[in-house]
Amino acid sequence: MQKPRSILAAVLALTACTSEASESPPYTPVADVRQLMASVIEPAAEVYWDAVGTIIDENGTTEIRPQSEEEWEAVVNAAYVVAESGNLLLMPERVEGREGWVAMSRAMTEVARQAIEAATARNESGVFDVGAELYYTCTACHSQYAVETLRPNDERGN
């Protein structure tokens, strides 16, 4: 049987470890927001956006759809990357001094959850529709925080 002093010492040691951990986050950001967008979020969003669609041109109509289980998995995985990236955008170093950043990052995660559901269900029209919603969510944020990334004819940046 342990002595009361030994138990107290163990509790105090655990408390000290817990307070040290709360002072210093257990993660280390590697990318800044622009790098995170360019190397993680945008490529994943592009996979999702490019998964389903229709192209009508001088050659006729081309339907774009995932054709295999592997292709559908890539769409699901891309949606997960976008969803979790919303959490990465909420790291304190990335939020600091940006009003509205939290709401926009959470909105991206929520729309990406819908994207996961649509892709998991293999719902082609759902993937297309949620892709439009994801695009709107992204451009709404860019209109406040990355105006230079908007298309020249997009009036939201003006």
Coordinates of C-alpha atoms in Angstrom, one line a residue:
M1 CA 0.0 0.0 0.0
Q2 CA 1.3 3.4 -1.0
K3 CA 1.8 6.1 1.7
P4 CA -0.4 9.2 1.4
R5 CA 2.7 11.3 0.7
S6 CA 3.6 9.1 -2.3
I7 CA 0.1 9.5 -3.7
L8 CA 0.2 13.3 -3.1
A9 CA 3.5 13.5 -4.9
A10 CA 2.2 11.6 -7.9
V11 CA -0.9 13.9 -8.1
L12 CA 1.3 17.0 -7.9
A13 CA 3.6 15.6 -10.6
L14 CA 0.6 14.9 -12.9
T15 CA -0.8 18.4 -12.3
A16 CA 2.5 20.0 -13.1
C17 CA 2.7 18.1 -16.4
T18 CA -0.9 19.1 -17.3
S19 CA -0.2 22.8 -16.6
E20 CA 3.0 22.7 -18.7
A21 CA 1.1 21.0 -21.5
S22 CA -1.6 23.7 -21.5
E23 CA 1.0 26.5 -21.7
S24 CA 2.6 25.1 -24.8
P25 CA 0.4 23.5 -27.5
P26 CA 1.3 19.9 -28.5
Y27 CA 1.5 20.8 -32.2
T28 CA 3.9 22.8 -34.3
P29 CA 2.5 24.6 -37.3
V30 CA 4.7 24.0 -40.4
A31 CA 2.9 26.0 -43.1
D32 CA 1.6 29.5 -43.1
V33 CA -2.0 30.0 -44.3
R34 CA -1.0 30.6 -48.0
Q35 CA 1.1 27.4 -48.0
L36 CA -1.7 25.4 -46.3
M37 CA -4.1 26.7 -49.0
A38 CA -1.8 26.0 -51.9
S39 CA -0.5 22.6 -50.8
V40 CA -3.3 21.0 -48.9
I41 CA -6.7 22.7 -49.2
E42 CA -6.8 23.7 -52.8
P43 CA -5.6 20.4 -54.3
A44 CA -8.1 18.5 -52.2
A45 CA -10.9 20.9 -53.2
E46 CA -10.0 20.6 -56.8
V47 CA -10.2 16.8 -56.6
Y48 CA -13.7 17.2 -55.2
W49 CA -14.8 19.8 -57.7
D50 CA -13.5 17.9 -60.6
A51 CA -15.2 14.6 -59.6
V52 CA -18.6 15.2 -61.1
G53 CA -19.8 17.4 -64.0
T54 CA -20.9 17.8 -67.6
I55 CA -18.9 19.4 -70.4
I56 CA -20.8 20.5 -73.4
D57 CA -18.6 21.6 -76.3
E58 CA -18.2 21.3 -80.1
N59 CA -17.5 17.6 -79.6
G60 CA -20.8 16.9 -77.8
T61 CA -21.5 16.2 -74.2
T62 CA -19.1 14.5 -71.8
E63 CA -20.3 13.3 -68.4
I64 CA -17.6 13.3 -65.7
R65 CA -18.2 10.7 -62.9
P66 CA -16.0 8.6 -60.7
Q67 CA -15.8 5.2 -62.5
S68 CA -14.3 2.9 -59.9
E69 CA -14.3 2.4 -56.1
E70 CA -10.8 3.9 -56.0
E71 CA -12.0 7.0 -57.8
W72 CA -14.9 7.4 -55.3
E73 CA -12.5 6.9 -52.4
A74 CA -10.3 9.7 -53.7
V75 CA -13.4 12.0 -53.7
V76 CA -14.3 11.0 -50.2
N77 CA -10.7 11.4 -49.0
A78 CA -10.5 14.9 -50.6
A79 CA -13.6 15.9 -48.7
Y80 CA -12.1 14.7 -45.5
V81 CA -8.9 16.7 -46.2
V82 CA -11.0 19.9 -46.7
A83 CA -13.0 19.2 -43.6
E84 CA -10.0 18.7 -41.3
S85 CA -8.3 21.7 -42.9
G86 CA -11.0 23.9 -41.5
N87 CA -9.7 22.8 -38.1
L88 CA -6.1 23.5 -39.1
L89 CA -7.2 27.1 -40.0
L90 CA -8.5 27.4 -36.4
M91 CA -5.0 27.0 -34.8
P92 CA -4.5 30.2 -32.7
E93 CA -1.6 31.3 -34.8
R94 CA -3.8 31.4 -37.8
V95 CA -6.9 33.0 -36.2
E96 CA -5.2 35.9 -34.4
G97 CA -6.4 39.3 -35.5
R98 CA -8.9 38.1 -38.0
E99 CA -12.5 38.8 -37.3
G100 CA -14.9 36.3 -38.9
W101 CA -12.1 33.8 -39.5
V102 CA -13.5 31.3 -37.0
A103 CA -17.0 31.4 -38.5
M104 CA -15.6 30.9 -42.0
S105 CA -13.3 28.1 -41.0
R106 CA -16.1 26.3 -39.3
A107 CA -18.4 26.9 -42.3
M108 CA -15.8 25.2 -44.5
T109 CA -15.6 22.2 -42.2
E110 CA -19.4 22.0 -42.1
V111 CA -19.8 22.1 -45.9
A112 CA -17.0 19.6 -46.2
R113 CA -18.9 17.2 -43.9
Q114 CA -21.8 17.4 -46.3
A115 CA -19.3 16.7 -49.1
I116 CA -18.1 13.6 -47.2
E117 CA -21.7 12.4 -46.9
A118 CA -22.5 13.0 -50.6
A119 CA -19.3 11.2 -51.8
T120 CA -19.7 8.3 -49.3
A121 CA -23.3 7.8 -50.6
R122 CA -22.0 7.9 -54.2
N123 CA -24.5 10.6 -54.8
E124 CA -23.4 12.3 -58.1
S125 CA -25.8 15.2 -58.0
G126 CA -25.1 15.7 -54.3
V127 CA -21.4 15.9 -54.9
F128 CA -22.0 18.4 -57.6
D129 CA -24.4 20.5 -55.5
V130 CA -22.2 20.4 -52.4
G131 CA -19.2 21.3 -54.6
A132 CA -21.0 24.5 -55.5
E133 CA -21.7 25.2 -51.9
L134 CA -18.0 24.5 -51.0
Y135 CA -16.9 26.9 -53.8
Y136 CA -19.2 29.6 -52.5
T137 CA -17.9 29.1 -48.9
C138 CA -14.3 29.3 -50.1
T139 CA -14.8 32.4 -52.2
A140 CA -16.8 34.1 -49.4
C141 CA -13.7 33.8 -47.2
H142 CA -11.3 34.8 -50.0
S143 CA -13.4 38.0 -50.5
Q144 CA -12.4 39.0 -47.0
Y145 CA -8.9 37.5 -46.6
A146 CA -7.5 36.8 -50.0
V147 CA -9.1 39.2 -52.5
E148 CA -6.2 38.7 -54.9
T149 CA -7.3 35.1 -55.4
L150 CA -10.7 36.0 -56.8
R151 CA -11.4 36.2 -60.5
P152 CA -11.1 39.7 -61.9
N153 CA -14.9 39.9 -62.7
D154 CA -15.9 38.9 -59.1
E155 CA -17.5 42.0 -57.6
R156 CA -17.2 40.8 -54.0
G157 CA -13.6 42.1 -53.7
N158 CA -14.6 45.6 -54.6

